[in-house]
Amino acid sequence: MPHLPAPPAELVSFLEGLADPHILLDDRYRILAANGAYRRQFGAAGGAEGSVVGRTCHAVSHHASVPCDQAGESCPLAQARASGQCERVLHVHHTAQGEEYVQIELIPVAGAEGTTGFFVEKMVPLPVAAQPVPSAQGLIGRSPAFQKMLGLVARVAPSRAAVLLLGESGTGKELVAHAVHQGSLRARRALVPVDCSSMPEALFESELFGHEKGAFTGAAQARPGLVDAADGGTLFLDEVGDIPLPLQVKLLRLLETGTYRRVGSTELRHADLRVVSATHRNLQHMVAAGHFREDLYYRLSTFPIHLPPLRERQGDTALLARALLERVAPPPRALQLSGAALALLEAQPYPGNVRELRNLLERTALLCDGDSIGAEHVQQALACGLPPLAGAVGEGAGEPRASAALAGSSRQRRLLDDEALQKALAAHQGSRAALAQQLGISERSLYRRLKNLGA
């Protein structure tokens, strides 16, 4: 083992008493000391400190031979060395339970002469149900776009800030809302979803705030609303852009003051709740068109989070496909995806995002009689699917819907198609004619694409 600088005994003793995993590093990424929590999570059997001390942090956590910033990831030590301040990142680490998302907080420690000689790194599991590998539940992904979104969720979840989830239909906004709630201090109380697009305007107010007996025809008894049910927890306003304009001011009052009145009552009630809202609409366009209150928009969007569409999550289609296939074709069937089938799945633009991928996999599973899904099954499922939506315009908002947004990303789709074609070519063992048939294109088109790729 190369010579290691002696760490301050007081600092080592302090770290040992902390409940979360902590290590002390030098500026060459070497672990000088590790507390018991770190040794139990990342060390060898028995938690011996000698199993990690002297090794580099990237070798222990990532099983990598080079630092994170040389492997395409953000390196908190390099960032802290440059900034002289605490740095936070989200990483995928190898733990005793397999690969997991871990929040990293790295603090430079000034030496006696004012120079940074040591770094203290703290690691805590992500407080939301997210996995970098296929899982039975929760959020799944490890693409840079997914990790960026997940890092924002981890930052805002423990706070009281209102969160606005923005994204196309089918990107998983309700799952992210559950993740925000799960990572908050309100996780033991209820998460109450409100489907703003399904409630008639005449009933919206009474459903949200409740009503008193005799407040309107048919109100035979007093009834609490969804706000009452969410007291102490989280109110999730799904498709918040569909809230009727006359009721938006009453929702604003609830957000601003925490007070509301039931329909037919003059009594002012109080609710302690956190609001998470979601929409696929462009609320800024709706504000400009006079269809959404500007003050409500700013109150809801304290912390906006953009959910990336599936076409921007390079590499996540394979992870999602395997996890979704277990749900649409659960054991004992246990279907497997061939390499050519997976390549064809990854080549699709998915205007319906994860929801469309799930539907496609369910059709594919029904069309497959064996235990392995081939490209021909995927092609058959694609052929019997619905025709693509043709650029419908969002009502009142005046902006194109998610399917029309695909028109501006043709170059990106071409790159994805080229990558998928190379994967399909590598996985295919038969003739080019058979490959063309599997991919659903003519032989002439296939030869032209291969020529352009130099394959």
GROMACS .gro file of C-alpha atoms in nm, residues 139 145 149 153 164-168 170-177 305-310 312-313 353:
model
   26
  139LEU     CA    1  -3.888   0.483  -1.100
  145ALA     CA    2  -3.157   1.298  -1.840
  149MET     CA    3  -3.452   1.477  -1.301
  153VAL     CA    4  -3.655   1.525  -0.690
  164LEU     CA    5  -4.468   2.158  -1.061
  165LEU     CA    6  -4.405   1.850  -1.276
  166LEU     CA    7  -4.384   1.931  -1.647
  167GLY     CA    8  -4.375   1.668  -1.917
  168GLU     CA    9  -4.546   1.495  -2.202
  170GLY     CA   10  -4.695   0.908  -2.032
  171THR     CA   11  -4.364   1.027  -1.882
  172GLY     CA   12  -4.456   0.912  -1.531
  173LYS     CA   13  -4.564   1.232  -1.357
  174GLU     CA   14  -4.774   1.047  -1.099
  175LEU     CA   15  -4.480   0.818  -1.014
  176VAL     CA   16  -4.259   1.123  -0.962
  177ALA     CA   17  -4.527   1.284  -0.744
  305ILE     CA   18  -3.915   1.973  -1.265
  306HIS     CA   19  -3.906   1.871  -1.630
  307LEU     CA   20  -3.969   1.500  -1.692
  308PRO     CA   21  -3.771   1.395  -2.000
  309PRO     CA   22  -3.956   1.207  -2.274
  310LEU     CA   23  -3.847   0.852  -2.342
  312GLU     CA   24  -3.432   1.165  -2.464
  313ARG     CA   25  -3.350   0.885  -2.218
  353ASN     CA   26  -4.360   0.762  -2.383
   0.00000   0.00000   0.00000
